GROMACS .gro file of C-alpha atoms in nm:
model
  107
    1MET     CA    1   0.013  -0.013   0.006
    2GLN     CA    2   0.133   0.355  -0.121
    3ALA     CA    3   0.105   0.621   0.194
    4PHE     CA    4   0.227   0.909  -0.047
    5GLY     CA    5   0.184   1.035  -0.373
    6GLY     CA    6   0.530   1.015  -0.550
    7GLY     CA    7   0.685   1.029  -0.900
    8ALA     CA    8   0.472   1.054  -1.204
    9ALA     CA    9   0.162   1.030  -0.993
   10GLU     CA   10   0.250   1.366  -0.811
   11ALA     CA   11   0.400   1.514  -1.095
   12ALA     CA   12   0.050   1.476  -1.281
   13GLY     CA   13  -0.145   1.582  -1.003
   14VAL     CA   14   0.100   1.896  -0.944
   15ALA     CA   15   0.045   1.956  -1.338
   16ALA     CA   16  -0.368   1.920  -1.299
   17ALA     CA   17  -0.350   2.219  -1.046
   18ALA     CA   18  -0.129   2.427  -1.242
   19GLY     CA   19  -0.427   2.623  -1.378
   20GLY     CA   20  -0.473   2.746  -1.084
   21GLY     CA   21  -0.116   2.943  -1.058
   22PRO     CA   22   0.194   2.895  -0.838
   23GLU     CA   23  -0.003   2.875  -0.510
   24ALA     CA   24  -0.213   2.584  -0.673
   25GLU     CA   25   0.067   2.365  -0.771
   26ARG     CA   26   0.200   2.411  -0.391
   27VAL     CA   27  -0.144   2.321  -0.279
   28ALA     CA   28  -0.143   2.013  -0.492
   29ALA     CA   29   0.206   1.940  -0.407
   30VAL     CA   30   0.186   1.949  -0.018
   31VAL     CA   31  -0.140   1.784  -0.026
   32LEU     CA   32   0.003   1.453  -0.223
   33ARG     CA   33   0.249   1.410   0.047
   34VAL     CA   34  -0.013   1.359   0.313
   35PRO     CA   35  -0.080   0.981   0.406
   36GLY     CA   36  -0.312   0.844   0.252
   37VAL     CA   37  -0.356   1.068  -0.039
   38SER     CA   38  -0.351   0.889  -0.360
   39ARG     CA   39  -0.414   1.126  -0.634
   40LEU     CA   40  -0.594   1.508  -0.701
   41THR     CA   41  -0.935   1.394  -0.846
   42GLY     CA   42  -1.059   1.728  -1.008
   43VAL     CA   43  -1.373   1.578  -1.097
   44TRP     CA   44  -1.581   1.941  -1.108
   45GLY     CA   45  -1.293   2.095  -1.291
   46ARG     CA   46  -0.963   2.186  -1.127
   47PRO     CA   47  -0.829   1.955  -0.834
   48VAL     CA   48  -0.718   2.256  -0.632
   49ARG     CA   49  -0.927   2.620  -0.576
   50LEU     CA   50  -0.860   2.899  -0.458
   51GLY     CA   51  -1.068   3.219  -0.417
   52GLU     CA   52  -1.208   3.502  -0.197
   53GLN     CA   53  -1.472   3.356   0.051
   54ALA     CA   54  -1.785   3.694   0.101
   55PRO     CA   55  -1.724   3.814   0.465
   56ALA     CA   56  -1.932   3.665   0.731
   57SER     CA   57  -2.174   3.907   0.965
   58GLY     CA   58  -1.916   4.105   1.197
   59ASP     CA   59  -1.592   4.014   0.959
   60ALA     CA   60  -1.419   4.340   0.822
   61LEU     CA   61  -1.264   4.135   0.525
   62PRO     CA   62  -1.315   3.873   0.282
   63ARG     CA   63  -1.132   3.558   0.390
   64ARG     CA   64  -0.948   3.312   0.122
   65HIS     CA   65  -1.066   3.006   0.091
   66ALA     CA   66  -0.939   2.668  -0.059
   67ARG     CA   67  -1.111   2.368  -0.147
   68VAL     CA   68  -0.939   2.047  -0.233
   69ASP     CA   69  -1.068   1.707  -0.440
   70LEU     CA   70  -0.882   1.445  -0.380
   71ALA     CA   71  -0.878   1.024  -0.370
   72VAL     CA   72  -0.806   0.843  -0.053
   73ALA     CA   73  -0.597   0.503  -0.079
   74ALA     CA   74  -0.695   0.179   0.034
   75GLY     CA   75  -0.658   0.139   0.439
   76PHE     CA   76  -0.687   0.487   0.522
   77ARG     CA   77  -0.981   0.662   0.672
   78PRO     CA   78  -1.146   0.937   0.483
   79LEU     CA   79  -1.205   1.170   0.790
   80GLU     CA   80  -0.845   1.092   0.934
   81VAL     CA   81  -0.699   1.211   0.529
   82ALA     CA   82  -0.918   1.542   0.488
   83ARG     CA   83  -0.848   1.684   0.791
   84ALA     CA   84  -0.441   1.594   0.757
   85VAL     CA   85  -0.502   1.775   0.445
   86ARG     CA   86  -0.700   2.077   0.595
   87ALA     CA   87  -0.430   2.114   0.849
   88ALA     CA   88  -0.129   2.061   0.590
   89VAL     CA   89  -0.309   2.294   0.366
   90ALA     CA   90  -0.390   2.569   0.579
   91GLU     CA   91  -0.015   2.590   0.721
   92ALA     CA   92   0.129   2.585   0.332
   93LEU     CA   93  -0.042   2.937   0.264
   94PRO     CA   94   0.089   3.244   0.455
   95ASP     CA   95  -0.266   3.318   0.496
   96ARG     CA   96  -0.404   3.030   0.660
   97PRO     CA   97  -0.733   3.016   0.444
   98THR     CA   98  -1.034   2.800   0.536
   99VAL     CA   99  -1.012   2.463   0.360
  100ALA     CA  100  -1.265   2.205   0.265
  101VAL     CA  101  -1.186   1.882   0.096
  102LEU     CA  102  -1.392   1.671  -0.108
  103VAL     CA  103  -1.300   1.296  -0.099
  104THR     CA  104  -1.475   1.184  -0.456
  105ASP     CA  105  -1.304   0.859  -0.492
  106LEU     CA  106  -1.089   0.575  -0.280
  107ASP     CA  107  -0.892   0.366  -0.426
   0.00000   0.00000   0.00000
């Protein structure tokens, strides 16, 4: 069982996120290093999306939001993988955006 994305799979995942710019590429690389992530999927468009989120009531400024679509490798719990991805993505970006993880496949 492979715990990490690597080699050609990682390169393909990072290239798929390239439409989102250099930050999306960085997020893709970080996500593929999380144990249990087998690949980025991008079922509904790019696998990594970065954008602005409208401010909630009482917030002065909009906040960035990231969404990542991925597949979880066999033998891993999707919830634990998703939590690890959320933490890794928030840590990888300087403004620590909110992060949503969409598990679209189990490998």
